[in-house]
mmCIF file with all atom_site columns, C-alpha atoms in Angstrom:
data_model
loop_
_atom_site.group_PDB
_atom_site.id
_atom_site.type_symbol
_atom_site.label_atom_id
_atom_site.label_alt_id
_atom_site.label_comp_id
_atom_site.label_asym_id
_atom_site.label_entity_id
_atom_site.label_seq_id
_atom_site.pdbx_PDB_ins_code
_atom_site.Cartn_x
_atom_site.Cartn_y
_atom_site.Cartn_z
_atom_site.occupancy
_atom_site.B_iso_or_equiv
_atom_site.pdbx_formal_charge
_atom_site.auth_seq_id
_atom_site.auth_comp_id
_atom_site.auth_asym_id
_atom_site.auth_atom_id
_atom_site.pdbx_PDB_model_num
ATOM 1   C CA . MET A 1 1   ? 45.846 50.087 103.816 1.00 87.00 ? 79  MET A CA 1
ATOM 2   C CA . SER A 1 2   ? 48.362 52.469 102.218 1.00 96.00 ? 80  SER A CA 1
ATOM 3   C CA . ILE A 1 3   ? 48.471 56.385 101.202 1.00 98.00 ? 81  ILE A CA 1
ATOM 4   C CA . ARG A 1 4   ? 50.673 56.713 98.368  1.00 98.00 ? 82  ARG A CA 1
ATOM 5   C CA . VAL A 1 5   ? 51.159 58.946 95.069  1.00 98.00 ? 83  VAL A CA 1
ATOM 6   C CA . GLU A 1 6   ? 48.684 58.372 92.322  1.00 98.00 ? 84  GLU A CA 1
ATOM 7   C CA . THR A 1 7   ? 49.851 57.233 88.804  1.00 98.00 ? 85  THR A CA 1
ATOM 8   C CA . ARG A 1 8   ? 49.021 57.209 85.465  1.00 97.00 ? 86  ARG A CA 1
ATOM 9   C CA . GLU A 1 9   ? 47.725 54.044 86.179  1.00 98.00 ? 87  GLU A CA 1
ATOM 10  C CA . ASP A 1 10  ? 45.684 55.391 88.524  1.00 98.00 ? 88  ASP A CA 1
ATOM 11  C CA . TYR A 1 11  ? 44.042 58.295 86.605  1.00 98.00 ? 89  TYR A CA 1
ATOM 12  C CA . LYS A 1 12  ? 40.736 56.154 85.814  1.00 97.00 ? 90  LYS A CA 1
ATOM 13  C CA . THR A 1 13  ? 40.099 54.352 89.050  1.00 98.00 ? 91  THR A CA 1
ATOM 14  C CA . VAL A 1 14  ? 41.030 57.719 90.723  1.00 98.00 ? 92  VAL A CA 1
ATOM 15  C CA . GLU A 1 15  ? 37.950 59.460 88.329  1.00 97.00 ? 93  GLU A CA 1
ATOM 16  C CA . GLN A 1 16  ? 35.603 57.207 88.866  1.00 97.00 ? 94  GLN A CA 1
ATOM 17  C CA . VAL A 1 17  ? 36.334 57.227 92.713  1.00 97.00 ? 95  VAL A CA 1
ATOM 18  C CA . ILE A 1 18  ? 35.497 60.617 92.598  1.00 96.00 ? 96  ILE A CA 1
ATOM 19  C CA . GLU A 1 19  ? 32.675 59.964 90.504  1.00 95.00 ? 97  GLU A CA 1
ATOM 20  C CA . LEU A 1 20  ? 30.542 57.708 92.894  1.00 96.00 ? 98  LEU A CA 1
ATOM 21  C CA . ALA A 1 21  ? 32.217 60.145 95.707  1.00 95.00 ? 99  ALA A CA 1
ATOM 22  C CA . PHE A 1 22  ? 30.116 62.825 94.953  1.00 93.00 ? 100 PHE A CA 1
ATOM 23  C CA . GLN A 1 23  ? 27.054 61.222 92.774  1.00 91.00 ? 101 GLN A CA 1
ATOM 24  C CA . ASP A 1 24  ? 24.125 61.954 95.700  1.00 83.00 ? 102 ASP A CA 1
ATOM 25  C CA . GLU A 1 25  ? 26.343 65.116 97.270  1.00 80.00 ? 103 GLU A CA 1
ATOM 26  C CA . LYS A 1 26  ? 23.589 67.831 96.765  1.00 76.00 ? 104 LYS A CA 1
ATOM 27  C CA . PHE A 1 27  ? 26.293 71.182 96.927  1.00 75.00 ? 105 PHE A CA 1
ATOM 28  C CA . SER A 1 28  ? 27.981 69.289 94.219  1.00 73.00 ? 106 SER A CA 1
ATOM 29  C CA . ASP A 1 29  ? 27.098 69.604 90.207  1.00 80.00 ? 107 ASP A CA 1
ATOM 30  C CA . GLN A 1 30  ? 28.950 65.972 90.056  1.00 77.00 ? 108 GLN A CA 1
ATOM 31  C CA . THR A 1 31  ? 31.979 67.011 87.791  1.00 85.00 ? 109 THR A CA 1
ATOM 32  C CA . GLU A 1 32  ? 35.303 66.575 90.006  1.00 93.00 ? 110 GLU A CA 1
ATOM 33  C CA . HIS A 1 33  ? 36.094 63.687 88.539  1.00 92.00 ? 111 HIS A CA 1
ATOM 34  C CA . ARG A 1 34  ? 36.628 66.140 85.111  1.00 93.00 ? 112 ARG A CA 1
ATOM 35  C CA . LEU A 1 35  ? 38.261 69.044 87.504  1.00 94.00 ? 113 LEU A CA 1
ATOM 36  C CA . VAL A 1 36  ? 40.961 66.480 88.626  1.00 96.00 ? 114 VAL A CA 1
ATOM 37  C CA . HIS A 1 37  ? 41.122 65.187 85.025  1.00 95.00 ? 115 HIS A CA 1
ATOM 38  C CA . CYS A 1 38  ? 41.711 69.299 83.730  1.00 96.00 ? 116 CYS A CA 1
ATOM 39  C CA . LEU A 1 39  ? 44.324 69.648 86.728  1.00 97.00 ? 117 LEU A CA 1
ATOM 40  C CA . ARG A 1 40  ? 46.639 66.737 86.039  1.00 97.00 ? 118 ARG A CA 1
ATOM 41  C CA . GLU A 1 41  ? 46.833 68.697 83.059  1.00 96.00 ? 119 GLU A CA 1
ATOM 42  C CA . SER A 1 42  ? 47.613 72.246 84.109  1.00 97.00 ? 120 SER A CA 1
ATOM 43  C CA . THR A 1 43  ? 50.926 74.039 85.379  1.00 97.00 ? 121 THR A CA 1
ATOM 44  C CA . GLU A 1 44  ? 49.122 73.811 88.696  1.00 98.00 ? 122 GLU A CA 1
ATOM 45  C CA . TRP A 1 45  ? 49.464 70.654 88.940  1.00 98.00 ? 123 TRP A CA 1
ATOM 46  C CA . ILE A 1 46  ? 52.141 68.689 91.549  1.00 98.00 ? 124 ILE A CA 1
ATOM 47  C CA . GLU A 1 47  ? 52.631 65.265 91.200  1.00 97.00 ? 125 GLU A CA 1
ATOM 48  C CA . GLU A 1 48  ? 53.427 63.821 95.158  1.00 98.00 ? 126 GLU A CA 1
ATOM 49  C CA . LEU A 1 49  ? 49.966 65.522 96.363  1.00 98.00 ? 127 LEU A CA 1
ATOM 50  C CA . SER A 1 50  ? 47.282 63.525 94.515  1.00 98.00 ? 128 SER A CA 1
ATOM 51  C CA . LEU A 1 51  ? 47.340 60.886 97.211  1.00 98.00 ? 129 LEU A CA 1
ATOM 52  C CA . VAL A 1 52  ? 45.358 57.685 97.460  1.00 98.00 ? 130 VAL A CA 1
ATOM 53  C CA . TYR A 1 53  ? 44.247 55.495 99.816  1.00 98.00 ? 131 TYR A CA 1
ATOM 54  C CA . GLU A 1 54  ? 44.355 51.646 99.243  1.00 98.00 ? 132 GLU A CA 1
ATOM 55  C CA . LEU A 1 55  ? 42.796 49.375 101.127 1.00 97.00 ? 133 LEU A CA 1
ATOM 56  C CA . HIS A 1 56  ? 43.540 45.696 100.116 1.00 96.00 ? 134 HIS A CA 1
ATOM 57  C CA . GLY A 1 57  ? 44.804 46.685 96.814  1.00 95.00 ? 135 GLY A CA 1
ATOM 58  C CA . GLU A 1 58  ? 41.749 48.710 95.688  1.00 98.00 ? 136 GLU A CA 1
ATOM 59  C CA . ILE A 1 59  ? 41.801 52.363 95.726  1.00 98.00 ? 137 ILE A CA 1
ATOM 60  C CA . VAL A 1 60  ? 38.747 53.528 97.875  1.00 98.00 ? 138 VAL A CA 1
ATOM 61  C CA . GLY A 1 61  ? 39.934 57.498 98.114  1.00 98.00 ? 139 GLY A CA 1
ATOM 62  C CA . HIS A 1 62  ? 41.628 60.684 97.002  1.00 98.00 ? 140 HIS A CA 1
ATOM 63  C CA . VAL A 1 63  ? 42.941 63.492 98.168  1.00 98.00 ? 141 VAL A CA 1
ATOM 64  C CA . LEU A 1 64  ? 44.513 66.710 95.920  1.00 98.00 ? 142 LEU A CA 1
ATOM 65  C CA . LEU A 1 65  ? 46.164 70.121 96.477  1.00 98.00 ? 143 LEU A CA 1
ATOM 66  C CA . THR A 1 66  ? 47.004 72.340 93.532  1.00 98.00 ? 144 THR A CA 1
ATOM 67  C CA . LYS A 1 67  ? 48.859 75.494 93.023  1.00 98.00 ? 145 LYS A CA 1
ATOM 68  C CA . ALA A 1 68  ? 46.645 78.450 93.659  1.00 98.00 ? 146 ALA A CA 1
ATOM 69  C CA . TYR A 1 69  ? 47.789 81.939 93.747  1.00 98.00 ? 147 TYR A CA 1
ATOM 70  C CA . ILE A 1 70  ? 46.338 84.900 96.310  1.00 98.00 ? 148 ILE A CA 1
ATOM 71  C CA . GLY A 1 71  ? 46.318 88.205 95.152  1.00 96.00 ? 149 GLY A CA 1
ATOM 72  C CA . THR A 1 72  ? 47.681 91.141 93.178  1.00 94.00 ? 150 THR A CA 1
ATOM 73  C CA . GLU A 1 73  ? 51.197 89.722 94.392  1.00 94.00 ? 151 GLU A CA 1
ATOM 74  C CA . ARG A 1 74  ? 50.053 86.137 93.594  1.00 96.00 ? 152 ARG A CA 1
ATOM 75  C CA . ALA A 1 75  ? 51.592 84.728 96.476  1.00 97.00 ? 153 ALA A CA 1
ATOM 76  C CA . GLU A 1 76  ? 51.534 81.146 95.864  1.00 97.00 ? 154 GLU A CA 1
ATOM 77  C CA . THR A 1 77  ? 48.981 78.805 98.370  1.00 98.00 ? 155 THR A CA 1
ATOM 78  C CA . LEU A 1 78  ? 47.381 75.554 97.536  1.00 98.00 ? 156 LEU A CA 1
ATOM 79  C CA . ALA A 1 79  ? 43.710 74.922 96.912  1.00 98.00 ? 157 ALA A CA 1
ATOM 80  C CA . LEU A 1 80  ? 42.697 71.441 99.110  1.00 98.00 ? 158 LEU A CA 1
ATOM 81  C CA . ALA A 1 81  ? 40.044 69.688 96.234  1.00 96.00 ? 159 ALA A CA 1
ATOM 82  C CA . PRO A 1 82  ? 38.781 67.508 96.002  1.00 96.00 ? 160 PRO A CA 1
ATOM 83  C CA . VAL A 1 83  ? 38.888 65.152 98.708  1.00 96.00 ? 161 VAL A CA 1
ATOM 84  C CA . SER A 1 84  ? 36.979 61.863 97.541  1.00 97.00 ? 162 SER A CA 1
ATOM 85  C CA . VAL A 1 85  ? 35.623 58.569 99.816  1.00 97.00 ? 163 VAL A CA 1
ATOM 86  C CA . LEU A 1 86  ? 33.865 55.736 98.147  1.00 97.00 ? 164 LEU A CA 1
ATOM 87  C CA . PRO A 1 87  ? 30.856 56.136 100.023 1.00 96.00 ? 165 PRO A CA 1
ATOM 88  C CA . ALA A 1 88  ? 31.149 52.280 101.485 1.00 97.00 ? 166 ALA A CA 1
ATOM 89  C CA . HIS A 1 89  ? 34.298 53.463 103.001 1.00 97.00 ? 167 HIS A CA 1
ATOM 90  C CA . GLN A 1 90  ? 33.157 56.918 104.262 1.00 96.00 ? 168 GLN A CA 1
ATOM 91  C CA . LYS A 1 91  ? 32.440 58.220 107.446 1.00 95.00 ? 169 LYS A CA 1
ATOM 92  C CA . LYS A 1 92  ? 35.860 55.717 108.550 1.00 97.00 ? 170 LYS A CA 1
ATOM 93  C CA . GLY A 1 93  ? 38.320 58.488 109.117 1.00 97.00 ? 171 GLY A CA 1
ATOM 94  C CA . ILE A 1 94  ? 39.722 57.850 105.320 1.00 98.00 ? 172 ILE A CA 1
ATOM 95  C CA . GLY A 1 95  ? 39.333 61.902 104.305 1.00 97.00 ? 173 GLY A CA 1
ATOM 96  C CA . THR A 1 96  ? 41.104 62.036 107.826 1.00 98.00 ? 174 THR A CA 1
ATOM 97  C CA . GLN A 1 97  ? 43.679 60.285 107.280 1.00 98.00 ? 175 GLN A CA 1
ATOM 98  C CA . LEU A 1 98  ? 44.008 61.299 103.178 1.00 98.00 ? 176 LEU A CA 1
ATOM 99  C CA . ILE A 1 99  ? 43.927 65.266 104.639 1.00 98.00 ? 177 ILE A CA 1
ATOM 100 C CA . ASN A 1 100 ? 46.552 64.887 107.139 1.00 98.00 ? 178 ASN A CA 1
ATOM 101 C CA . LYS A 1 101 ? 48.943 62.632 105.327 1.00 98.00 ? 179 LYS A CA 1
ATOM 102 C CA . SER A 1 102 ? 48.433 65.884 101.933 1.00 98.00 ? 180 SER A CA 1
ATOM 103 C CA . LEU A 1 103 ? 48.952 68.189 104.637 1.00 98.00 ? 181 LEU A CA 1
ATOM 104 C CA . ASP A 1 104 ? 52.056 67.041 105.898 1.00 98.00 ? 182 ASP A CA 1
ATOM 105 C CA . VAL A 1 105 ? 53.631 65.843 101.783 1.00 98.00 ? 183 VAL A CA 1
ATOM 106 C CA . ALA A 1 106 ? 52.558 69.980 101.499 1.00 98.00 ? 184 ALA A CA 1
ATOM 107 C CA . ALA A 1 107 ? 54.209 71.180 104.071 1.00 98.00 ? 185 ALA A CA 1
ATOM 108 C CA . ARG A 1 108 ? 57.774 69.082 103.719 1.00 98.00 ? 186 ARG A CA 1
ATOM 109 C CA . LEU A 1 109 ? 57.394 70.159 100.060 1.00 98.00 ? 187 LEU A CA 1
ATOM 110 C CA . ARG A 1 110 ? 57.957 73.899 101.966 1.00 97.00 ? 188 ARG A CA 1
ATOM 111 C CA . PHE A 1 111 ? 54.402 75.106 100.615 1.00 98.00 ? 189 PHE A CA 1
ATOM 112 C CA . GLY A 1 112 ? 53.314 78.025 103.007 1.00 97.00 ? 190 GLY A CA 1
ATOM 113 C CA . SER A 1 113 ? 49.791 77.625 103.031 1.00 98.00 ? 191 SER A CA 1
ATOM 114 C CA . VAL A 1 114 ? 46.386 75.682 101.645 1.00 98.00 ? 192 VAL A CA 1
ATOM 115 C CA . ILE A 1 115 ? 43.146 77.231 101.643 1.00 98.00 ? 193 ILE A CA 1
ATOM 116 C CA . VAL A 1 116 ? 40.015 74.801 101.187 1.00 98.00 ? 194 VAL A CA 1
ATOM 117 C CA . LEU A 1 117 ? 35.944 75.602 100.356 1.00 95.00 ? 195 LEU A CA 1
ATOM 118 C CA . GLY A 1 118 ? 34.001 72.874 102.798 1.00 93.00 ? 196 GLY A CA 1
ATOM 119 C CA . HIS A 1 119 ? 32.171 72.406 105.930 1.00 91.00 ? 197 HIS A CA 1
ATOM 120 C CA . GLN A 1 120 ? 32.895 75.258 108.506 1.00 93.00 ? 198 GLN A CA 1
ATOM 121 C CA . ALA A 1 121 ? 32.706 72.238 111.243 1.00 94.00 ? 199 ALA A CA 1
ATOM 122 C CA . TYR A 1 122 ? 35.190 69.604 109.950 1.00 95.00 ? 200 TYR A CA 1
ATOM 123 C CA . TYR A 1 123 ? 38.361 71.485 108.396 1.00 97.00 ? 201 TYR A CA 1
ATOM 124 C CA . PRO A 1 124 ? 39.078 73.716 111.849 1.00 97.00 ? 202 PRO A CA 1
ATOM 125 C CA . LYS A 1 125 ? 39.864 70.143 113.191 1.00 97.00 ? 203 LYS A CA 1
ATOM 126 C CA . PHE A 1 126 ? 43.073 69.923 110.671 1.00 98.00 ? 204 PHE A CA 1
ATOM 127 C CA . GLY A 1 127 ? 43.803 74.211 111.633 1.00 97.00 ? 205 GLY A CA 1
ATOM 128 C CA . PHE A 1 128 ? 42.158 75.922 109.013 1.00 98.00 ? 206 PHE A CA 1
ATOM 129 C CA . VAL A 1 129 ? 40.416 79.209 109.917 1.00 98.00 ? 207 VAL A CA 1
ATOM 130 C CA . LYS A 1 130 ? 38.597 81.154 108.203 1.00 98.00 ? 208 LYS A CA 1
ATOM 131 C CA . ALA A 1 131 ? 39.945 83.199 105.195 1.00 98.00 ? 209 ALA A CA 1
ATOM 132 C CA . SER A 1 132 ? 38.927 86.412 105.722 1.00 98.00 ? 210 SER A CA 1
ATOM 133 C CA . ALA A 1 133 ? 40.735 86.817 109.092 1.00 96.00 ? 211 ALA A CA 1
ATOM 134 C CA . HIS A 1 134 ? 43.914 87.077 107.031 1.00 96.00 ? 212 HIS A CA 1
ATOM 135 C CA . GLY A 1 135 ? 42.428 89.043 104.247 1.00 97.00 ? 213 GLY A CA 1
ATOM 136 C CA . ILE A 1 136 ? 42.215 86.378 102.334 1.00 98.00 ? 214 ILE A CA 1
ATOM 137 C CA . LYS A 1 137 ? 38.311 86.374 99.795  1.00 98.00 ? 215 LYS A CA 1
ATOM 138 C CA . ALA A 1 138 ? 37.290 83.683 97.367  1.00 97.00 ? 216 ALA A CA 1
ATOM 139 C CA . PRO A 1 139 ? 36.906 84.687 94.103  1.00 96.00 ? 217 PRO A CA 1
ATOM 140 C CA . PHE A 1 140 ? 33.029 84.225 94.108  1.00 94.00 ? 218 PHE A CA 1
ATOM 141 C CA . GLU A 1 141 ? 30.308 84.927 96.596  1.00 94.00 ? 219 GLU A CA 1
ATOM 142 C CA . ILE A 1 142 ? 30.359 82.319 99.266  1.00 94.00 ? 220 ILE A CA 1
ATOM 143 C CA . ALA A 1 143 ? 29.732 82.506 103.247 1.00 95.00 ? 221 ALA A CA 1
ATOM 144 C CA . ASP A 1 144 ? 32.638 83.696 104.710 1.00 96.00 ? 222 ASP A CA 1
ATOM 145 C CA . GLU A 1 145 ? 32.610 80.253 107.183 1.00 96.00 ? 223 GLU A CA 1
ATOM 146 C CA . LEU A 1 146 ? 32.981 78.491 104.680 1.00 96.00 ? 224 LEU A CA 1
ATOM 147 C CA . PHE A 1 147 ? 36.353 79.417 103.042 1.00 98.00 ? 225 PHE A CA 1
ATOM 148 C CA . MET A 1 148 ? 38.992 79.228 104.870 1.00 98.00 ? 226 MET A CA 1
ATOM 149 C CA . VAL A 1 149 ? 42.973 78.714 105.115 1.00 98.00 ? 227 VAL A CA 1
ATOM 150 C CA . LYS A 1 150 ? 45.595 76.970 107.082 1.00 98.00 ? 228 LYS A CA 1
ATOM 151 C CA . GLU A 1 151 ? 49.695 78.543 107.434 1.00 98.00 ? 229 GLU A CA 1
ATOM 152 C CA . LEU A 1 152 ? 51.877 75.345 107.182 1.00 98.00 ? 230 LEU A CA 1
ATOM 153 C CA . ARG A 1 153 ? 54.348 77.435 107.904 1.00 95.00 ? 231 ARG A CA 1
ATOM 154 C CA . PRO A 1 154 ? 54.301 80.210 110.609 1.00 94.00 ? 232 PRO A CA 1
ATOM 155 C CA . HIS A 1 155 ? 53.730 83.611 109.500 1.00 95.00 ? 233 HIS A CA 1
ATOM 156 C CA . ASP A 1 156 ? 53.557 82.629 105.803 1.00 95.00 ? 234 ASP A CA 1
ATOM 157 C CA . LEU A 1 157 ? 50.039 84.998 105.225 1.00 96.00 ? 235 LEU A CA 1
ATOM 158 C CA . ASP A 1 158 ? 51.567 87.873 107.798 1.00 95.00 ? 236 ASP A CA 1
ATOM 159 C CA . HIS A 1 159 ? 52.072 90.104 104.322 1.00 94.00 ? 237 HIS A CA 1
ATOM 160 C CA . VAL A 1 160 ? 49.472 88.031 101.976 1.00 95.00 ? 238 VAL A CA 1
ATOM 161 C CA . SER A 1 161 ? 45.987 88.715 101.074 1.00 97.00 ? 239 SER A CA 1
ATOM 162 C CA . GLY A 1 162 ? 43.434 90.151 98.480  1.00 98.00 ? 240 GLY A CA 1
ATOM 163 C CA . VAL A 1 163 ? 41.221 87.210 96.228  1.00 98.00 ? 241 VAL A CA 1
ATOM 164 C CA . VAL A 1 164 ? 42.729 83.800 95.242  1.00 98.00 ? 242 VAL A CA 1
ATOM 165 C CA . GLU A 1 165 ? 43.197 82.729 91.537  1.00 97.00 ? 243 GLU A CA 1
ATOM 166 C CA . TYR A 1 166 ? 42.572 79.144 91.106  1.00 97.00 ? 244 TYR A CA 1
ATOM 167 C CA . SER A 1 167 ? 43.324 77.235 88.388  1.00 97.00 ? 245 SER A CA 1
ATOM 168 C CA . SER A 1 168 ? 41.535 78.070 85.110  1.00 95.00 ? 246 SER A CA 1
ATOM 169 C CA . CYS A 1 169 ? 40.292 74.264 85.794  1.00 95.00 ? 247 CYS A CA 1
ATOM 170 C CA . PHE A 1 170 ? 37.332 75.685 88.489  1.00 93.00 ? 248 PHE A CA 1
ATOM 171 C CA . GLY A 1 171 ? 35.874 77.508 85.909  1.00 81.00 ? 249 GLY A CA 1
ATOM 172 C CA . GLY A 1 172 ? 36.485 80.543 87.670  1.00 51.00 ? 250 GLY A CA 1
#
């Protein structure tokens, strides 16, 4: 297995992995593959933060972090979305490895924080906490415990608060 940066040659395969990963998810609109396609063409795209998981030469997983902004000061953060693993390979730790690697790369690139909309029992194991604890709010109605943030640098969010502004690709 290996985790590496996605290349242009991977785009179609990655979109297929994403589509298959979300096809049976009840809380999905099944358009995550289109979101990634749009983000690749946006100013929020960071090539080094689109990672694939290869197993025996086959791409079976993908994770993406893109730029987002917090509050009227537009403090830079990263949005973690989506995390995708082919159904046959789910529940084997691939998503966990992809998330950990993406957070490591983001920290090496000197980003200060990451936001995520996700399951309250899953993301805290990576160090995510309720975004509201830092005065950070989603730009849409969502249960408080589902919108989380992780500081990659200590005190990065000490003087940051407000509503998150995602890429227009997110449709918000």
